Amino acid sequence: MYKYLLLIMCIMGIGNLYAQTDTAINAKALQEIVVTATRNEQLLSRVPVQVKVITKQQIQAMGAVLLQQVLAEQTGLFITSNHGTGVQMQGLEAEYTLILLDGEPLIGRTAGTFDLSRVVVSNIERIEIIKGPVSSLYGSDALAGVINIITSPRQASGVTTITGRYGSNHTYTLDANTRLPYANGSFSAGIIRYSSNGYTLNANAASPTVSPFKANTAQARWQHDWSSKWHTVMSARYYKLRANSYFDDAKGKVDDVGKEKDMNASLQISHTPSINFKQVLRGYYSRYSTDEEMRYQQDKSMYDASFFKQQYIKPEYQADWQVHPKHQLTAGVGYVHETLEATRYDERMAFNTGYIFVQENWKPANAWNILAGGRFDTHNQYPSQFSPKLSVSWNFHPNWRILATVGRGYRAPDFRQLYLHFNNATVGYSVVGTKLAADVLKEMQQQGQIKQVNIDPEQLKNLNAESSWSYNLGLEGKIFTAVTAKLNFFYNQVKNLIDTRAIAVKTNDLAVYSYININSITTSGAELELAQGVGERWQLSGGYQYLRSRDNELFKKVENGQVYTKDAQSGETRALSRREYFGLFNRSHHTANVKVAYVHTRLGIDANARVLYRSKYGFTDENGNNVPDLKSEFVPGYATVNLAAAKWLFRRRLRLQATLENLFNYTDPQHITTMPGRIYSAAVTWNFYHPVNK
């Protein structure tokens, strides 16, 4: 691991010898406008929260197709695979990160994780990432942070882009996007076709690692100024996927066909009656569904079938009032109605949430920016929540500033944890939500199916939301004129963690599972990002995260000598030492990334090489002590190298690009199913530039 860290430091050190005068890129970054951190527009250089912005140009230079490919290369973000591809942030799992599309939540978390593979990046203008709880503005699921995907903004130029890409595993993408501005607004639309034959990492596997699939996405956005005071934005998106898989059963091979649909629409009406006051009315609707059908290949008889349907409706009102040149007040009120129907639920479920949020942005002096606010949520299924937050930034030097944030985040129990009713007929275990546990267990006892009760189900009915207190302290600025640095220390403590427990044992000696609140977990660490220009055409950047995590209750048992392991040399059972406690599963202590980019604007050439490193992490618990401690319980550390090169032709109308991911063909079929090995791809893009109609 240390040789990779040494490589980062050496690259950064070399760049110091070539630091140049201020570049256009640095000047542009200082003037960039961001919206996610405060819910209104602010300069990136002034917002009192660390915001990571990924631009369209950066996404394009990578040759990325899916959102997960972009996020995987960002400092402090880890891609996980658990009922979909999610993202881990500051050591907190994917279910704690809220994913927004143009400021509105994307739904369809069938087991807590939003599957990032549902988002293709070709029409994304930028991505804004906030680490740390943002529940004070966005409520549930923003406990770890927020990732806001921002599509076509209003721009003066018009262009239609057609791109075709083909790569390994017979994977191809064909997309067309257009942006048509006019005197009082703009219209943008896109259609994307994404298809792959999938892959199988283990030749003897009974089913493919990733099934063949075909996915289509269509989206549109219309922005119009009705007058100098009235403005509307209408957006719509539709996503459809079909996946074909198979597996072996005792009676023969079974075909597994899965269908997935995701659609959403929004309307935003903005009214600016004066220069100091703005009000916005938003309406948002989203619907997500899956259908899965399994049939025997031989006679087409039914093996199993399931469905999942979720709907989400949210009206919201927000007002921004510039009370004083140094004070801006933001306040809003909203309501969420969410419903769910699924095979594993006895009836149609509904959640209703009302909320109000207030935020004060105070700038007592040019060097200071203070953001204080909170949000109050009421819910029909769990206790009300209040989520305060305070952020402060201080420009103590023209090129340097300190940022500090403390805030409370929360994540509500989902439908699964409250109302799931599932009996695995093949294996024999059962899973029930807390609201149903008492009645289901009583019914099973009357039928003579229960041998032993471990937890009184009456105690489970009041499942609390998970909550956290988070602290971030950052420093950012310029070491030299063209060398920028960001350093951030973080600490998160999550309480009332929702975990799965066996509440009873059935007469077949298998368990009935439900959910309980347990003590707490803690994650802490530091992140460092450096970037610098070398000459006029080279850019070097890198990032490193150090992370520690622990289950606080389990850690106390380790300290008291109550957790045991088997000695690797003697084979004898002994107490696990405090120094041997590694932390939570699926968390690496060290991760790093390095990027070397070359851009020759006059020749229309851009190329880059990216190195990603992740140290070992716990994967499984073989000895039942809830701690990764045996060598066989860890995934070894590894590094991957990705390459991309592109050339513009015909006055930046034609773009040719080649990419090579995972250069050294690293695979780990047992632990990492999302890494298929070396991947080649080639893409052709043609731009049609439109004259602007005034």
XYZ file of C-alpha atoms in Angstrom:
694
model
C 0.000 0.000 0.000
C 2.743 2.448 0.955
C 4.356 2.269 -2.481
C 1.151 3.682 -3.985
C 1.083 6.528 -1.463
C 4.750 7.211 -2.249
C 3.835 7.344 -5.939
C 1.203 10.014 -5.247
C 3.618 12.146 -3.221
C 6.337 11.858 -5.863
C 3.994 12.957 -8.636
C 2.813 15.931 -6.583
C 6.387 16.852 -5.741
C 7.458 16.853 -9.376
C 4.597 19.177 -10.235
C 5.802 21.795 -7.759
C 8.814 22.349 -10.004
C 6.559 23.260 -12.908
C 3.850 25.338 -11.202
C 2.650 27.969 -13.639
C 0.743 31.219 -13.461
C -2.997 31.310 -12.941
C -4.876 29.345 -15.569
C -8.281 29.832 -17.135
C -9.406 26.597 -15.472
C -8.661 27.930 -11.978
C -10.379 31.233 -12.729
C -13.457 29.432 -14.046
C -13.631 27.172 -10.963
C -13.709 30.194 -8.649
C -16.760 31.566 -10.480
C -18.682 28.275 -10.718
C -22.213 28.299 -9.336
C -23.446 25.413 -7.160
C -26.933 24.813 -5.768
C -27.025 21.544 -3.795
C -25.332 22.666 -0.568
C -27.704 25.585 0.149
C -30.727 24.954 -2.146
C -29.997 28.238 -3.895
C -27.258 29.520 -6.165
C -23.909 30.418 -4.608
C -20.347 30.711 -5.826
C -18.394 27.519 -5.228
C -15.571 29.583 -3.738
C -17.949 31.127 -1.160
C -20.310 28.343 -0.115
C -19.431 27.322 3.498
C -19.540 23.587 2.728
C -17.039 21.490 0.807
C -18.621 20.654 -2.542
C -17.116 18.327 -5.123
C -18.098 19.273 -8.684
C -17.610 16.870 -11.594
C -18.056 18.605 -14.940
C -19.309 17.312 -18.272
C -15.816 17.718 -19.712
C -14.344 15.480 -16.988
C -17.005 12.817 -17.555
C -16.438 12.953 -21.300
C -12.656 12.683 -20.932
C -13.052 9.487 -18.860
C -15.171 7.823 -21.520
C -17.649 6.797 -18.833
C -21.092 5.417 -19.682
C -22.654 4.813 -16.235
C -22.805 6.969 -13.116
C -21.006 4.324 -11.038
C -17.909 4.585 -13.279
C -17.648 8.317 -12.562
C -18.212 8.037 -8.808
C -15.757 5.134 -8.441
C -12.863 7.478 -9.260
C -13.729 10.157 -6.680
C -11.826 10.432 -3.409
C -13.698 8.903 -0.485
C -16.390 7.168 -2.561
C -16.512 3.366 -2.828
C -18.763 1.412 -5.168
C -20.578 -1.430 -3.405
C -22.732 -4.266 -4.694
C -25.720 -5.233 -2.547
C -29.066 -5.572 -4.341
C -27.713 -3.099 -6.891
C -24.605 -1.009 -7.337
C -24.442 1.707 -4.665
C -21.927 4.193 -3.325
C -20.391 4.279 0.151
C -19.479 7.733 1.529
C -17.298 8.534 4.573
C -17.555 4.886 5.581
C -21.386 4.890 5.624
C -23.240 2.407 3.438
C -25.125 3.180 0.231
C -28.578 3.406 1.852
C -27.437 6.527 3.724
C -26.645 8.524 0.555
C -29.427 10.425 -1.209
C -29.316 10.437 -5.033
C -30.980 13.431 -6.691
C -31.754 14.154 -10.335
C -32.016 17.912 -10.872
C -32.712 18.303 -7.162
C -35.411 15.613 -6.916
C -34.942 12.144 -5.323
C -34.625 9.020 -7.455
C -36.644 6.182 -5.909
C -36.588 2.399 -6.241
C -34.390 1.230 -3.355
C -35.646 -2.351 -3.245
C -33.259 -3.256 -0.370
C -31.986 0.148 0.719
C -29.564 0.685 -2.176
C -30.279 2.867 -5.184
C -28.803 1.049 -8.202
C -26.437 3.512 -9.915
C -26.413 1.431 -13.111
C -29.841 2.917 -13.894
C -28.228 6.287 -14.703
C -26.379 6.843 -17.992
C -24.167 9.949 -17.979
C -24.315 11.179 -21.593
C -26.715 14.069 -20.860
C -25.237 15.078 -17.476
C -23.837 18.615 -17.313
C -22.315 18.272 -13.869
C -22.514 16.299 -10.625
C -22.416 17.987 -7.219
C -21.368 15.891 -4.203
C -21.889 16.956 -0.575
C -20.319 14.733 2.086
C -21.816 14.735 5.553
C -25.494 14.905 6.549
C -27.763 17.193 4.534
C -30.975 16.123 6.267
C -31.459 19.764 7.332
C -32.453 20.450 3.715
C -33.323 17.089 2.152
C -34.628 14.921 4.998
C -34.358 11.119 5.077
C -31.619 9.158 3.280
C -29.264 12.187 3.317
C -27.522 10.981 6.476
C -24.158 10.333 4.752
C -24.481 12.962 2.028
C -26.090 13.936 -1.264
C -25.184 13.337 -4.894
C -27.074 15.688 -7.228
C -27.071 14.827 -10.947
C -27.700 18.000 -12.943
C -28.814 17.713 -16.578
C -29.049 20.272 -19.357
C -29.045 23.801 -17.910
C -30.132 26.764 -19.956
C -27.313 27.825 -22.291
C -26.946 30.231 -25.190
C -25.545 27.644 -27.622
C -27.552 24.966 -29.410
C -26.167 21.552 -30.308
C -27.307 18.065 -31.252
C -24.943 15.242 -30.329
C -25.019 11.652 -31.585
C -22.679 9.100 -30.031
C -22.091 5.441 -30.744
C -19.889 3.302 -28.491
C -18.924 -0.372 -28.736
C -16.854 -2.413 -26.304
C -16.037 -5.722 -24.663
C -18.822 -8.228 -23.891
C -20.678 -6.945 -26.937
C -21.595 -3.819 -25.018
C -22.856 -0.908 -27.064
C -24.366 2.494 -26.429
C -26.197 4.669 -28.911
C -27.463 8.032 -27.738
C -28.711 11.271 -29.226
C -29.078 14.502 -27.251
C -30.184 17.913 -28.411
C -30.291 21.374 -26.853
C -32.315 24.060 -28.658
C -32.190 27.516 -27.071
C -34.482 30.332 -28.170
C -35.077 33.930 -27.124
C -37.117 33.177 -23.973
C -35.972 29.704 -23.054
C -34.564 26.387 -24.178
C -35.578 22.821 -24.893
C -33.411 19.731 -24.469
C -34.099 16.045 -25.045
C -32.222 12.781 -25.284
C -32.647 9.100 -26.154
C -30.171 6.470 -24.986
C -29.893 2.784 -25.872
C -27.551 0.722 -23.697
C -27.099 -3.014 -24.243
C -24.683 -5.755 -23.186
C -24.242 -9.519 -23.356
C -23.143 -9.479 -19.718
C -20.325 -11.688 -18.479
C -19.534 -14.756 -16.395
C -16.449 -14.658 -14.159
C -16.622 -18.319 -13.190
C -16.825 -20.687 -16.159
C -18.501 -23.360 -14.008
C -21.153 -21.018 -12.595
C -24.795 -22.038 -12.850
C -25.796 -18.515 -13.916
C -24.037 -15.455 -15.403
C -22.324 -12.981 -13.073
C -24.037 -10.110 -14.912
C -26.976 -11.060 -17.102
C -27.438 -9.892 -20.693
C -29.632 -6.794 -20.744
C -31.098 -4.044 -22.886
C -31.891 -0.630 -21.403
C -33.505 2.477 -22.890
C -33.681 5.977 -21.422
C -35.625 8.964 -22.765
C -35.729 12.387 -21.161
C -36.714 15.968 -21.932
C -36.466 19.373 -20.246
C -38.191 22.647 -21.185
C -37.316 26.005 -19.618
C -39.214 29.196 -20.424
C -39.267 32.817 -19.220
C -42.850 34.065 -19.398
C -41.733 37.493 -18.229
C -38.902 39.038 -16.240
C -40.584 37.727 -13.075
C -42.031 34.342 -14.047
C -40.044 31.271 -15.084
C -40.999 27.586 -15.480
C -39.047 24.356 -15.865
C -40.658 21.080 -16.926
C -38.728 17.794 -16.902
C -39.544 14.169 -17.633
C -37.529 10.936 -17.720
C -38.375 7.333 -18.613
C -36.129 4.305 -18.114
C -36.805 0.690 -19.114
C -34.608 -2.393 -18.756
C -35.008 -6.064 -19.666
C -32.515 -8.639 -18.358
C -32.381 -12.316 -19.359
C -30.710 -14.759 -16.996
C -30.900 -18.441 -16.079
C -30.022 -20.806 -13.250
C -30.098 -24.524 -12.493
C -32.762 -26.214 -10.395
C -33.178 -29.849 -9.375
C -35.899 -30.173 -12.043
C -33.819 -28.506 -14.783
C -32.649 -25.158 -16.093
C -34.817 -22.104 -15.330
C -35.071 -18.955 -17.441
C -35.200 -15.743 -15.387
C -36.591 -12.660 -17.150
C -36.543 -9.380 -15.234
C -38.127 -6.089 -16.277
C -37.525 -2.716 -14.656
C -39.227 0.629 -15.275
C -38.493 4.032 -13.794
C -40.248 7.271 -14.695
C -40.439 10.712 -13.154
C -41.774 14.136 -14.031
C -41.427 17.537 -12.402
C -42.751 21.059 -12.754
C -41.067 24.101 -11.233
C -42.656 27.564 -11.221
C -40.420 30.443 -10.123
C -41.646 33.931 -9.277
C -39.249 36.818 -8.576
C -41.390 39.850 -7.671
C -38.335 41.863 -6.577
C -34.572 41.652 -6.597
C -34.610 40.615 -2.930
C -37.321 37.949 -2.996
C -37.867 34.732 -4.940
C -40.415 31.964 -4.475
C -40.523 28.547 -6.114
C -43.344 26.010 -6.307
C -42.259 22.472 -7.216
C -44.281 19.403 -8.068
C -42.658 15.994 -8.475
C -43.983 12.547 -9.355
C -42.014 9.308 -9.684
C -42.946 5.689 -10.286
C -40.650 2.664 -10.139
C -41.574 -0.958 -10.835
C -40.021 -4.366 -11.414
C -41.485 -7.621 -12.730
C -39.661 -10.934 -12.612
C -40.826 -14.211 -14.132
C -39.014 -17.552 -13.854
C -40.003 -20.532 -16.004
C -38.527 -23.960 -16.642
C -36.908 -24.118 -20.088
C -38.197 -27.591 -20.843
C -41.968 -27.187 -20.432
C -42.289 -23.410 -19.774
C -44.051 -24.100 -16.468
C -43.860 -21.392 -13.805
C -41.075 -21.587 -11.219
C -41.744 -18.236 -9.503
C -42.940 -14.691 -10.194
C -42.706 -11.421 -8.311
C -43.435 -7.714 -8.710
C -42.579 -4.418 -7.001
C -44.340 -1.061 -7.527
C -43.453 2.184 -5.769
C -44.932 5.670 -6.275
C -43.731 8.996 -4.898
C -45.573 12.340 -4.972
C -44.111 15.557 -3.572
C -45.385 19.157 -3.733
C -43.052 21.763 -2.213
C -42.857 25.524 -1.739
C -39.593 27.424 -1.141
C -38.918 31.134 -0.589
C -35.581 32.985 -0.643
C -35.545 36.441 0.946
C -32.545 38.760 0.971
C -33.454 40.411 4.271
C -30.251 42.453 4.379
C -27.083 42.512 2.234
C -25.543 40.271 4.894
C -28.574 38.060 5.591
C -30.414 35.677 3.290
C -33.320 33.630 4.636
C -34.476 30.420 2.950
C -37.610 28.605 4.090
C -39.813 25.892 2.672
C -42.637 23.484 3.331
C -43.535 20.234 1.606
C -45.408 16.966 1.710
C -44.514 13.460 0.508
C -46.996 10.672 -0.244
C -45.305 7.349 -0.965
C -46.963 4.001 -1.728
C -45.712 0.485 -2.310
C -47.210 -2.744 -3.627
C -45.097 -5.894 -3.905
C -45.250 -9.666 -3.845
C -43.633 -9.761 -0.410
C -46.167 -7.386 1.176
C -49.622 -8.411 2.329
C -51.327 -5.230 1.114
C -50.684 -1.810 -0.380
C -48.501 0.281 1.944
C -48.428 4.068 2.294
C -46.110 6.585 3.949
C -47.051 10.221 4.496
C -44.469 12.829 5.475
C -44.837 16.553 6.072
C -41.846 18.812 6.567
C -40.695 22.388 7.008
C -37.158 23.736 6.728
C -35.514 27.087 7.529
C -32.009 28.306 6.720
C -30.189 31.557 7.494
C -27.111 32.548 5.481
C -25.211 35.240 7.345
C -22.110 36.963 5.972
C -20.879 39.183 8.845
C -17.731 40.153 6.918
C -16.123 39.483 3.552
C -14.025 36.693 5.034
C -16.872 34.950 6.875
C -19.873 32.919 5.721
C -22.203 31.254 8.244
C -25.013 28.881 7.346
C -27.452 27.760 10.041
C -30.673 25.867 9.588
C -32.845 22.905 10.366
C -35.680 20.757 9.117
C -38.606 19.204 10.985
C -40.216 16.045 9.545
C -43.432 14.410 10.697
C -44.263 10.866 9.618
C -47.245 8.565 9.982
C -45.157 5.487 10.873
C -42.289 6.636 13.120
C -41.529 9.555 15.494
C -40.956 13.083 14.199
C -37.398 14.154 13.415
C -35.544 17.465 13.747
C -32.304 17.850 11.804
C -30.224 20.973 12.574
C -26.997 22.006 10.834
C -24.358 24.720 11.222
C -21.635 25.469 8.657
C -18.942 28.164 8.872
C -16.221 29.225 6.452
C -13.399 31.707 7.111
C -11.115 33.075 4.412
C -8.112 33.775 6.646
C -5.906 34.386 3.575
C -6.718 35.444 -0.021
C -5.913 31.901 -1.179
C -6.973 29.848 1.847
C -10.086 29.163 3.873
C -11.231 26.936 6.717
C -14.610 25.180 6.664
C -16.386 23.558 9.604
C -19.747 21.782 9.706
C -21.741 20.036 12.395
C -25.110 18.512 11.633
C -27.637 15.826 12.424
C -28.769 13.362 9.801
C -31.391 10.654 9.827
C -32.640 7.753 7.771
C -36.206 6.552 8.128
C -37.152 2.857 8.352
C -38.221 1.717 4.898
C -41.219 -0.333 3.804
C -39.165 -3.521 3.962
C -38.180 -3.026 7.600
C -41.730 -2.209 8.676
C -44.039 -4.323 6.489
C -42.132 -7.092 4.700
C -43.735 -10.538 4.895
C -41.571 -13.153 3.183
C -41.355 -16.925 3.536
C -38.564 -18.666 1.655
C -40.255 -21.873 0.598
C -37.042 -23.390 -0.774
C -34.715 -22.780 2.194
C -37.318 -22.482 4.948
C -36.615 -19.217 6.800
C -38.959 -16.206 7.172
C -38.513 -12.416 7.283
C -41.175 -10.065 8.684
C -41.313 -6.308 9.207
C -41.629 -4.932 12.715
C -45.221 -3.765 12.297
C -46.320 -7.298 11.380
C -43.958 -9.343 13.542
C -46.273 -9.799 16.570
C -49.292 -10.912 14.510
C -47.285 -13.160 12.164
C -45.445 -14.829 15.035
C -48.702 -15.400 16.928
C -50.245 -17.016 13.845
C -47.184 -19.256 13.367
C -47.330 -20.302 17.038
C -50.989 -21.266 16.655
C -50.000 -23.414 13.657
C -47.251 -25.109 15.676
C -44.396 -23.728 13.554
C -42.431 -21.982 16.365
C -40.033 -23.823 18.679
C -38.454 -20.859 20.473
C -39.001 -17.080 20.761
C -35.799 -15.038 21.171
C -37.210 -11.488 21.228
C -40.693 -10.352 22.232
C -42.128 -9.013 18.947
C -44.227 -6.454 20.845
C -40.943 -4.614 21.534
C -40.292 -4.212 17.811
C -43.330 -2.142 16.851
C -41.712 1.220 17.623
C -38.724 1.008 15.289
C -36.899 4.355 15.387
C -35.238 6.180 12.539
C -31.467 5.912 12.386
C -29.804 9.202 13.297
C -26.308 10.612 13.275
C -24.202 13.499 14.436
C -21.517 14.403 11.959
C -18.521 16.728 12.231
C -16.386 17.950 9.317
C -13.377 20.266 9.466
C -11.729 21.268 6.205
C -8.971 23.396 4.745
C -8.742 24.354 1.081
C -6.705 26.721 -1.024
C -3.659 27.118 -3.254
C -0.211 25.907 -2.259
C 1.218 27.543 -5.362
C -0.476 29.572 -8.089
C -1.512 26.461 -10.024
C -1.526 23.918 -7.169
C -4.792 23.491 -5.244
C -5.333 21.424 -2.106
C -8.325 20.215 -0.103
C -8.052 18.551 3.292
C -11.042 17.358 5.309
C -11.334 15.550 8.656
C -14.646 13.816 9.415
C -16.352 12.005 12.282
C -19.776 10.318 12.110
C -21.676 8.530 14.855
C -24.857 6.711 13.841
C -27.308 5.740 16.582
C -30.361 3.467 16.542
C -28.747 1.483 13.745
C -31.331 -0.854 12.183
C -30.048 -4.421 11.998
C -31.471 -7.869 11.238
C -32.042 -10.266 14.145
C -33.450 -13.774 14.530
C -36.509 -13.147 16.726
C -37.607 -16.787 16.763
C -36.607 -20.331 15.779
C -39.000 -22.447 13.724
C -39.622 -26.139 14.240
C -37.463 -26.780 11.149
C -34.571 -25.168 13.141
C -34.463 -22.167 10.809
C -35.055 -18.587 11.907
C -37.747 -15.961 11.716
C -35.953 -12.666 11.127
C -37.040 -9.114 11.825
C -35.374 -5.745 12.499
C -34.261 -3.976 15.682
C -32.444 -0.795 16.671
C -28.977 -1.540 18.039
C -26.417 0.694 19.734
C -24.247 2.699 17.344
C -21.433 2.711 14.806
C -18.676 5.276 14.296
C -16.696 6.237 11.207
C -13.853 8.749 11.157
C -10.919 9.707 8.994
C -9.374 12.250 6.685
C -9.376 13.028 2.972
C -6.710 14.865 0.968
C -7.033 16.044 -2.642
C -4.312 17.789 -4.671
C -4.360 19.131 -8.220
C -1.850 21.122 -10.232
C -1.028 22.248 -13.711
C 2.309 21.304 -15.265
C 3.100 23.520 -18.205
C 0.201 24.495 -20.435
C -1.069 21.027 -21.302
C -0.535 18.681 -18.354
C -2.694 18.312 -15.273
C -1.854 16.099 -12.307
C -4.307 15.278 -9.529
C -4.655 12.765 -6.748
C -6.609 11.912 -3.653
C -6.236 9.790 -0.533
C -8.636 8.742 2.217
C -7.791 7.247 5.598
C -10.820 5.609 7.243
C -11.516 3.924 10.569
C -14.868 2.415 11.544
C -16.265 0.413 14.413
C -19.334 -1.106 15.994
C -19.169 0.627 19.384
C -20.930 -2.106 21.346
C -18.799 -4.849 19.795
C -15.617 -2.819 20.318
C -16.351 -2.610 24.064
C -16.652 -6.395 24.145
C -13.266 -6.651 22.433
C -11.762 -4.329 25.043
C -13.258 -6.516 27.796
C -11.864 -9.711 26.232
C -15.324 -11.073 25.332
C -14.716 -11.614 21.582
C -12.731 -14.701 20.550
C -10.724 -15.826 17.558
C -8.546 -18.796 16.597
C -4.794 -18.289 16.680
C -3.356 -18.764 13.187
C -0.245 -20.578 14.420
C -1.372 -22.670 17.376
C -4.990 -23.165 16.309
C -6.130 -22.448 19.849
C -9.052 -20.175 20.744
C -8.061 -16.895 22.398
C -9.483 -13.429 23.057
C -9.244 -10.976 20.164
C -6.967 -8.080 21.064
C -7.955 -4.454 20.654
C -5.210 -3.969 18.077
C -6.631 -6.824 15.970
C -10.061 -5.210 15.727
C -10.188 -4.139 12.056
C -13.537 -2.363 11.968
C -16.759 -2.757 10.018
C -17.018 -5.016 6.996
C -16.496 -3.607 3.474
C -14.420 -0.649 4.702
C -10.801 -0.162 3.600
C -8.436 1.784 5.819
C -6.623 3.276 2.813
C -7.788 4.297 -0.657
C -6.052 6.488 -3.221
C -6.361 7.741 -6.775
C -3.940 9.423 -9.187
C -4.770 11.032 -12.521
C -2.410 12.318 -15.215
C -4.173 14.259 -17.990
C -2.913 15.829 -21.204
C -4.940 18.365 -23.203
C -3.785 20.022 -26.449
C -6.624 22.357 -27.367
C -5.213 23.482 -30.731
C -4.744 19.909 -31.947
C -7.988 18.717 -30.306
C -6.278 15.966 -28.314
C -7.023 14.876 -24.757
C -5.748 11.782 -22.965
C -5.518 10.600 -19.398
C -4.379 7.737 -17.184
C -6.032 7.020 -13.824
C -4.772 4.731 -11.070
C -7.178 3.566 -8.343
C -6.051 1.770 -5.192
C -8.020 0.155 -2.387
C -6.446 -1.611 0.604
C -7.834 -4.848 2.040
C -11.299 -4.938 3.595
C -13.455 -7.437 5.473
C -15.866 -9.462 3.348
C -17.262 -12.367 5.349
C -17.460 -13.697 8.907
C -16.343 -17.323 8.902
C -15.908 -17.825 12.654
C -19.074 -16.036 13.796
C -17.463 -13.336 15.982
C -18.829 -10.443 13.825
C -15.290 -9.177 13.179
C -13.097 -9.619 10.079
C -9.989 -11.142 11.683
C -8.974 -14.244 9.718
C -6.934 -13.826 6.534
C -9.570 -15.722 4.552
C -12.242 -13.207 5.656
C -10.577 -10.311 3.798
C -10.538 -9.137 0.204
C -6.870 -8.409 -0.654
C -5.872 -4.870 -1.569
C -5.657 -4.142 -5.281
C -4.959 -1.408 -7.836
C -6.455 -0.816 -11.285
C -5.362 1.415 -14.158
C -7.778 3.066 -16.614
C -6.773 4.819 -19.850
C -8.645 7.093 -22.266
C -7.604 9.078 -25.348
C -9.641 11.226 -27.758
C -9.205 13.388 -30.834
C -11.448 16.187 -32.144
C -11.760 16.692 -35.922
C -13.614 18.985 -38.335
C -13.762 22.035 -36.049
C -14.814 20.010 -33.011
C -17.679 18.328 -34.773
C -16.270 14.782 -34.829
C -14.767 13.170 -31.718
C -13.046 9.783 -31.721
C -12.295 8.154 -28.370
C -10.765 4.895 -27.172
C -10.813 3.648 -23.579
C -9.165 0.794 -21.740
C -10.389 -0.017 -18.240
C -8.554 -2.308 -15.828
C -5.363 -2.371 -17.904
C -3.762 -5.266 -16.000
C -6.922 -7.406 -16.075
C -7.422 -7.696 -12.304
C -10.343 -9.902 -11.255
C -11.607 -11.431 -8.031
C -14.669 -13.543 -8.940
C -15.264 -14.630 -5.353
C -15.524 -11.119 -3.892
C -15.907 -8.476 -6.636
C -18.604 -9.347 -9.153
C -18.697 -5.810 -10.621
C -15.161 -6.086 -12.047
C -15.235 -8.153 -15.284
C -11.542 -7.759 -16.152
C -9.953 -5.756 -18.958
C -12.547 -3.757 -20.910
C -11.995 -2.113 -24.307
C -14.306 0.406 -25.952
C -14.323 2.824 -28.871
C -16.699 5.737 -29.392
C -17.596 8.108 -32.213
C -19.385 11.405 -31.537
C -20.750 13.917 -34.039
C -21.947 17.396 -33.029
C -24.429 19.447 -35.054
C -24.185 23.085 -33.938
C -27.379 25.136 -34.297
C -27.693 28.872 -34.862
C -29.420 30.685 -32.017
C -32.817 32.176 -32.877
C -33.213 35.572 -31.279
